[in-house]
GROMACS .gro file of C-alpha atoms in nm:
model
  270
    1TYR     CA    1   4.029  -1.540   6.980
    2ARG     CA    2   4.032  -1.574   7.360
    3PHE     CA    3   3.991  -1.198   7.398
    4VAL     CA    4   3.695  -1.180   7.159
    5GLN     CA    5   3.538  -1.491   7.313
    6LYS     CA    6   3.512  -1.319   7.652
    7GLU     CA    7   3.360  -1.009   7.498
    8VAL     CA    8   3.111  -1.182   7.267
    9SER     CA    9   2.937  -1.401   7.527
   10GLY     CA   10   2.688  -1.128   7.619
   11PHE     CA   11   2.594  -1.079   7.254
   12GLN     CA   12   2.543  -1.453   7.209
   13ILE     CA   13   2.297  -1.453   7.499
   14LEU     CA   14   2.131  -1.138   7.366
   15LYS     CA   15   2.085  -1.297   7.023
   16SER     CA   16   1.934  -1.611   7.180
   17LEU     CA   17   1.697  -1.395   7.384
   18ILE     CA   18   1.577  -1.209   7.074
   19ASP     CA   19   1.541  -1.529   6.871
   20GLU     CA   20   1.326  -1.683   7.145
   21ASN     CA   21   1.114  -1.368   7.194
   22LEU     CA   22   1.074  -1.218   6.848
   23GLU     CA   23   0.718  -1.099   6.906
   24ASN     CA   24   0.766  -0.924   7.240
   25ALA     CA   25   1.137  -0.835   7.231
   26LYS     CA   26   1.065  -0.459   7.239
   27GLU     CA   27   0.849  -0.494   7.549
   28ILE     CA   28   1.129  -0.687   7.722
   29PHE     CA   29   1.385  -0.418   7.643
   30ARG     CA   30   1.153  -0.144   7.774
   31ASP     CA   31   1.146  -0.312   8.117
   32PRO     CA   32   1.498  -0.349   8.270
   33GLN     CA   33   1.374  -0.597   8.533
   34MET     CA   34   1.208  -0.812   8.267
   35LEU     CA   35   1.531  -0.804   8.067
   36ILE     CA   36   1.728  -0.925   8.369
   37LEU     CA   37   1.480  -1.211   8.422
   38LYS     CA   38   1.487  -1.319   8.057
   39VAL     CA   39   1.867  -1.299   8.033
   40SER     CA   40   1.896  -1.517   8.345
   41GLU     CA   41   1.658  -1.773   8.192
   42VAL     CA   42   1.850  -1.783   7.864
   43CYS     CA   43   2.181  -1.818   8.052
   44GLU     CA   44   2.050  -2.117   8.246
   45GLU     CA   45   1.927  -2.278   7.922
   46ARG     CA   46   2.265  -2.229   7.756
   47TYR     CA   47   2.450  -2.353   8.064
   48SER     CA   48   2.240  -2.671   8.057
   49GLU     CA   49   2.315  -2.717   7.687
   50ILE     CA   50   2.687  -2.684   7.758
   51SER     CA   51   2.664  -2.935   8.044
   52SER     CA   52   2.493  -3.184   7.812
   53ARG     CA   53   2.762  -3.126   7.550
   54VAL     CA   54   3.035  -3.185   7.807
   55ASN     CA   55   2.872  -3.509   7.923
   56ARG     CA   56   2.849  -3.629   7.562
   57GLY     CA   57   3.213  -3.533   7.511
   58ILE     CA   58   3.319  -3.740   7.812
   59VAL     CA   59   3.125  -4.042   7.685
   60ARG     CA   60   3.276  -4.000   7.340
   61SER     CA   61   3.625  -3.972   7.490
   62VAL     CA   62   3.584  -4.299   7.681
   63ILE     CA   63   3.457  -4.484   7.373
   64TYR     CA   64   3.730  -4.318   7.166
   65ILE     CA   65   3.990  -4.459   7.406
   66PHE     CA   66   3.858  -4.814   7.391
   67VAL     CA   67   3.802  -4.820   7.013
   68TYR     CA   68   4.142  -4.674   6.927
   69LYS     CA   69   4.316  -4.898   7.179
   70ILE     CA   70   4.150  -5.208   7.037
   71VAL     CA   71   4.246  -5.101   6.682
   72PHE     CA   72   4.610  -5.035   6.778
   73ALA     CA   73   4.633  -5.351   6.989
   74ILE     CA   74   4.497  -5.578   6.714
   75ALA     CA   75   4.680  -5.409   6.428
   76ILE     CA   76   5.021  -5.330   6.582
   77GLU     CA   77   5.096  -5.413   6.946
   78VAL     CA   78   4.982  -5.774   6.972
   79PRO     CA   79   5.136  -5.887   6.637
   80TYR     CA   80   5.464  -5.708   6.722
   81GLU     CA   81   5.494  -5.871   7.066
   82LEU     CA   82   5.397  -6.218   6.945
   83TYR     CA   83   5.627  -6.209   6.640
   84PHE     CA   84   5.937  -6.031   6.779
   85LEU     CA   85   5.915  -6.087   7.156
   86LYS     CA   86   5.740  -6.428   7.149
   87HIS     CA   87   5.512  -6.334   7.439
   88LEU     CA   88   5.225  -6.099   7.520
   89SER     CA   89   5.252  -5.839   7.800
   90TYR     CA   90   4.911  -5.753   7.943
   91LEU     CA   91   5.021  -5.477   8.184
   92PRO     CA   92   5.127  -5.228   7.912
   93ILE     CA   93   4.806  -5.288   7.716
   94LEU     CA   94   4.580  -5.242   8.021
   95SER     CA   95   4.773  -4.947   8.166
   96SER     CA   96   4.767  -4.764   7.832
   97ILE     CA   97   4.387  -4.773   7.863
   98ALA     CA   98   4.370  -4.685   8.233
   99ILE     CA   99   4.617  -4.393   8.225
  100PRO     CA  100   4.448  -4.199   7.938
  101LEU     CA  101   4.112  -4.259   8.108
  102LEU     CA  102   4.253  -4.111   8.429
  103PHE     CA  103   4.382  -3.805   8.243
  104VAL     CA  104   4.046  -3.752   8.070
  105PHE     CA  105   3.865  -3.756   8.403
  106LEU     CA  106   4.125  -3.523   8.556
  107VAL     CA  107   4.074  -3.274   8.275
  108THR     CA  108   3.695  -3.292   8.279
  109ALA     CA  109   3.687  -3.278   8.661
  110THR     CA  110   3.811  -2.919   8.636
  111ILE     CA  111   3.509  -2.817   8.427
  112ARG     CA  112   3.260  -2.613   8.627
  113LYS     CA  113   2.917  -2.486   8.529
  114PRO     CA  114   2.915  -2.102   8.520
  115GLY     CA  115   2.763  -1.958   8.836
  116GLU     CA  116   2.547  -1.660   8.928
  117ASP     CA  117   2.845  -1.424   8.922
  118ASN     CA  118   2.902  -1.513   8.556
  119THR     CA  119   2.533  -1.455   8.478
  120GLY     CA  120   2.550  -1.121   8.661
  121ARG     CA  121   2.846  -1.013   8.451
  122ILE     CA  122   2.662  -1.107   8.131
  123ILE     CA  123   2.359  -0.907   8.250
  124ASP     CA  124   2.585  -0.605   8.309
  125LEU     CA  125   2.734  -0.636   7.959
  126ILE     CA  126   2.391  -0.656   7.797
  127GLN     CA  127   2.250  -0.367   8.002
  128ASP     CA  128   2.547  -0.147   7.915
  129PHE     CA  129   2.487  -0.222   7.549
  130VAL     CA  130   2.106  -0.192   7.544
  131TYR     CA  131   2.072   0.109   7.774
  132GLN     CA  132   2.402   0.284   7.697
  133GLY     CA  133   2.543   0.232   8.044
  134LYS     CA  134   2.857   0.363   8.205
  135ALA     CA  135   3.095   0.131   8.024
  136SER     CA  136   3.243   0.367   7.766
  137GLY     CA  137   3.609   0.276   7.777
  138LYS     CA  138   3.782   0.105   7.487
  139THR     CA  139   4.021  -0.185   7.504
  140ASP     CA  140   4.307  -0.171   7.258
  141PHE     CA  141   4.455  -0.489   7.120
  142SER     CA  142   4.649  -0.589   6.812
  143LEU     CA  143   4.658  -0.900   6.597
  144ALA     CA  144   5.004  -0.811   6.466
  145PRO     CA  145   5.270  -1.061   6.576
  146ARG     CA  146   5.486  -0.930   6.856
  147ARG     CA  147   5.860  -0.910   6.826
  148LYS     CA  148   6.021  -1.209   6.995
  149SER     CA  149   6.193  -1.081   7.306
  150LEU     CA  150   6.476  -1.226   7.511
  151THR     CA  151   6.218  -1.352   7.764
  152TYR     CA  152   6.034  -1.538   7.486
  153ASN     CA  153   6.355  -1.704   7.367
  154ILE     CA  154   6.446  -1.806   7.724
  155PHE     CA  155   6.097  -1.949   7.780
  156THR     CA  156   6.116  -2.141   7.451
  157THR     CA  157   6.451  -2.293   7.548
  158VAL     CA  158   6.328  -2.392   7.894
  159TYR     CA  159   6.011  -2.541   7.744
  160LEU     CA  160   6.211  -2.750   7.495
  161ILE     CA  161   6.424  -2.884   7.780
  162ILE     CA  162   6.112  -2.970   7.982
  163PHE     CA  163   5.956  -3.128   7.671
  164VAL     CA  164   6.254  -3.359   7.624
  165LEU     CA  165   6.283  -3.437   7.997
  166ILE     CA  166   5.915  -3.531   8.035
  167PHE     CA  167   5.916  -3.765   7.736
  168SER     CA  168   6.252  -3.915   7.837
  169LEU     CA  169   6.150  -3.979   8.199
  170ILE     CA  170   5.814  -4.128   8.100
  171SER     CA  171   5.980  -4.346   7.835
  172TYR     CA  172   6.227  -4.472   8.094
  173GLY     CA  173   5.944  -4.548   8.340
  174LEU     CA  174   5.737  -4.726   8.077
  175ALA     CA  175   6.034  -4.936   7.971
  176LYS     CA  176   6.088  -5.038   8.334
  177VAL     CA  177   5.731  -5.171   8.367
  178GLY     CA  178   5.752  -5.378   8.049
  179TYR     CA  179   5.669  -5.148   7.757
  180ASN     CA  180   5.856  -5.212   7.434
  181ILE     CA  181   5.952  -4.938   7.190
  182VAL     CA  182   5.636  -4.983   6.982
  183GLY     CA  183   5.418  -4.976   7.293
  184ILE     CA  184   5.588  -4.656   7.414
  185GLY     CA  185   5.529  -4.484   7.081
  186ILE     CA  186   5.164  -4.588   7.073
  187PHE     CA  187   5.122  -4.478   7.437
  188PHE     CA  188   5.248  -4.126   7.356
  189ILE     CA  189   5.030  -4.100   7.044
  190PHE     CA  190   4.730  -4.233   7.228
  191LEU     CA  191   4.767  -4.015   7.539
  192SER     CA  192   4.833  -3.700   7.332
  193LEU     CA  193   4.520  -3.742   7.118
  194VAL     CA  194   4.307  -3.827   7.421
  195LEU     CA  195   4.430  -3.520   7.613
  196LEU     CA  196   4.365  -3.302   7.310
  197PHE     CA  197   4.013  -3.443   7.293
  198GLY     CA  198   3.959  -3.372   7.663
  199TYR     CA  199   4.089  -3.016   7.646
  200ARG     CA  200   3.869  -2.944   7.345
  201VAL     CA  201   3.569  -3.051   7.554
  202LYS     CA  202   3.690  -2.823   7.834
  203PHE     CA  203   3.740  -2.533   7.593
  204SER     CA  204   3.391  -2.566   7.445
  205ALA     CA  205   3.249  -2.570   7.799
  206SER     CA  206   3.403  -2.229   7.869
  207GLU     CA  207   3.247  -2.046   7.575
  208LEU     CA  208   3.011  -1.844   7.798
  209ASN     CA  209   3.257  -1.778   8.080
  210VAL     CA  210   3.317  -1.405   8.107
  211ILE     CA  211   3.485  -1.423   8.449
  212PRO     CA  212   3.832  -1.576   8.439
  213ARG     CA  213   3.864  -1.877   8.664
  214LYS     CA  214   4.137  -1.865   8.925
  215GLU     CA  215   4.400  -2.130   8.868
  216THR     CA  216   4.531  -2.327   9.164
  217LEU     CA  217   4.886  -2.450   9.205
  218ALA     CA  218   4.775  -2.806   9.128
  219SER     CA  219   4.587  -2.708   8.810
  220ASN     CA  220   4.881  -2.497   8.690
  221LEU     CA  221   5.121  -2.785   8.751
  222PHE     CA  222   4.892  -3.030   8.570
  223THR     CA  223   4.857  -2.793   8.273
  224ASN     CA  224   5.232  -2.742   8.241
  225LEU     CA  225   5.307  -3.113   8.266
  226THR     CA  226   5.049  -3.203   8.002
  227LEU     CA  227   5.141  -2.919   7.765
  228PRO     CA  228   5.402  -3.125   7.574
  229PHE     CA  229   5.142  -3.396   7.513
  230LEU     CA  230   4.891  -3.135   7.394
  231ASP     CA  231   5.146  -2.996   7.149
  232LEU     CA  232   5.210  -3.347   7.019
  233GLY     CA  233   4.834  -3.408   6.999
  234VAL     CA  234   4.781  -3.090   6.796
  235TRP     CA  235   5.063  -3.188   6.560
  236LEU     CA  236   4.926  -3.541   6.519
  237SER     CA  237   4.573  -3.410   6.468
  238ASP     CA  238   4.695  -3.184   6.188
  239LYS     CA  239   4.904  -3.456   6.025
  240PHE     CA  240   4.636  -3.724   6.045
  241ALA     CA  241   4.333  -3.510   5.966
  242SER     CA  242   4.227  -3.777   5.717
  243LEU     CA  243   4.132  -3.997   6.016
  244ASN     CA  244   3.834  -3.773   6.085
  245PHE     CA  245   3.609  -4.059   5.979
  246PHE     CA  246   3.645  -4.178   6.340
  247ILE     CA  247   3.484  -3.854   6.456
  248LEU     CA  248   3.202  -3.900   6.206
  249PHE     CA  249   3.162  -4.255   6.333
  250PHE     CA  250   3.129  -4.131   6.691
  251ASP     CA  251   2.881  -3.864   6.586
  252PHE     CA  252   2.664  -4.128   6.423
  253LEU     CA  253   2.712  -4.389   6.696
  254ILE     CA  254   2.678  -4.167   7.003
  255GLU     CA  255   2.541  -3.821   6.930
  256ALA     CA  256   2.209  -3.920   6.775
  257PRO     CA  257   2.121  -4.193   7.030
  258LEU     CA  258   2.209  -3.963   7.321
  259LYS     CA  259   1.988  -3.687   7.186
  260ASN     CA  260   1.700  -3.932   7.154
  261ILE     CA  261   1.754  -4.063   7.507
  262MET     CA  262   1.769  -3.711   7.650
  263GLY     CA  263   1.454  -3.617   7.462
  264ILE     CA  264   1.271  -3.916   7.609
  265LEU     CA  265   1.394  -3.831   7.960
  266ASP     CA  266   1.278  -3.472   7.918
  267GLU     CA  267   0.930  -3.595   7.816
  268TRP     CA  268   0.917  -3.823   8.120
  269GLY     CA  269   1.022  -3.533   8.341
  270ASN     CA  270   0.740  -3.321   8.207
   0.00000   0.00000   0.00000
């Protein structure tokens, strides 16, 4: 999917260009300079759409955090602490809101709007297709599952050890600051789903990126440390797919009002 996504971006832009210029599409294709101009305009429009989608995703993530935390706190955490522990610890409740919020902003802070180099690459792809350019080579790939090598088995073993270590160390740290066993479980569930939500926003923002972004040491470290939580988030998302009514709730509560607000702002700007 990742391979095809990089290759299909040019065709997505080309389709948008044709849809927006049905009457004079042939004239555009006859003039290479006009084609470059129109492709650049369509790219900027799509980049702006993606930026708006990312902003909505961030807002939804923040509301998602507060709504879910309130639900879990009222339904599970507060009753458990008051009934079994006879007191209420505010630090675990507040930190389990602040920490997922921090992770969401760390994930979304790495999202960058595609630049001119990305647009230039898309223009090259479209020109090669429309005008039969120099790009004639073929890229071979296979969807058949590869045979699991010794390297794969070693990596899997190391990853499982890291998975257990990360969850064990974090559990120990949370217990030291006052989390009980229920609070620790809810923290892991909560953080995993929030991170999954954030990475989905990041993934959708990269749909038109045809130039791979260079990873830094810090971003690689952050990705590897959060990978166990993402795996847990994917598993929880699959197991609790029936809770999708929350997503529908957010779509109704946030998506429609934001579109109306943005439409009003656009009219004011014009």
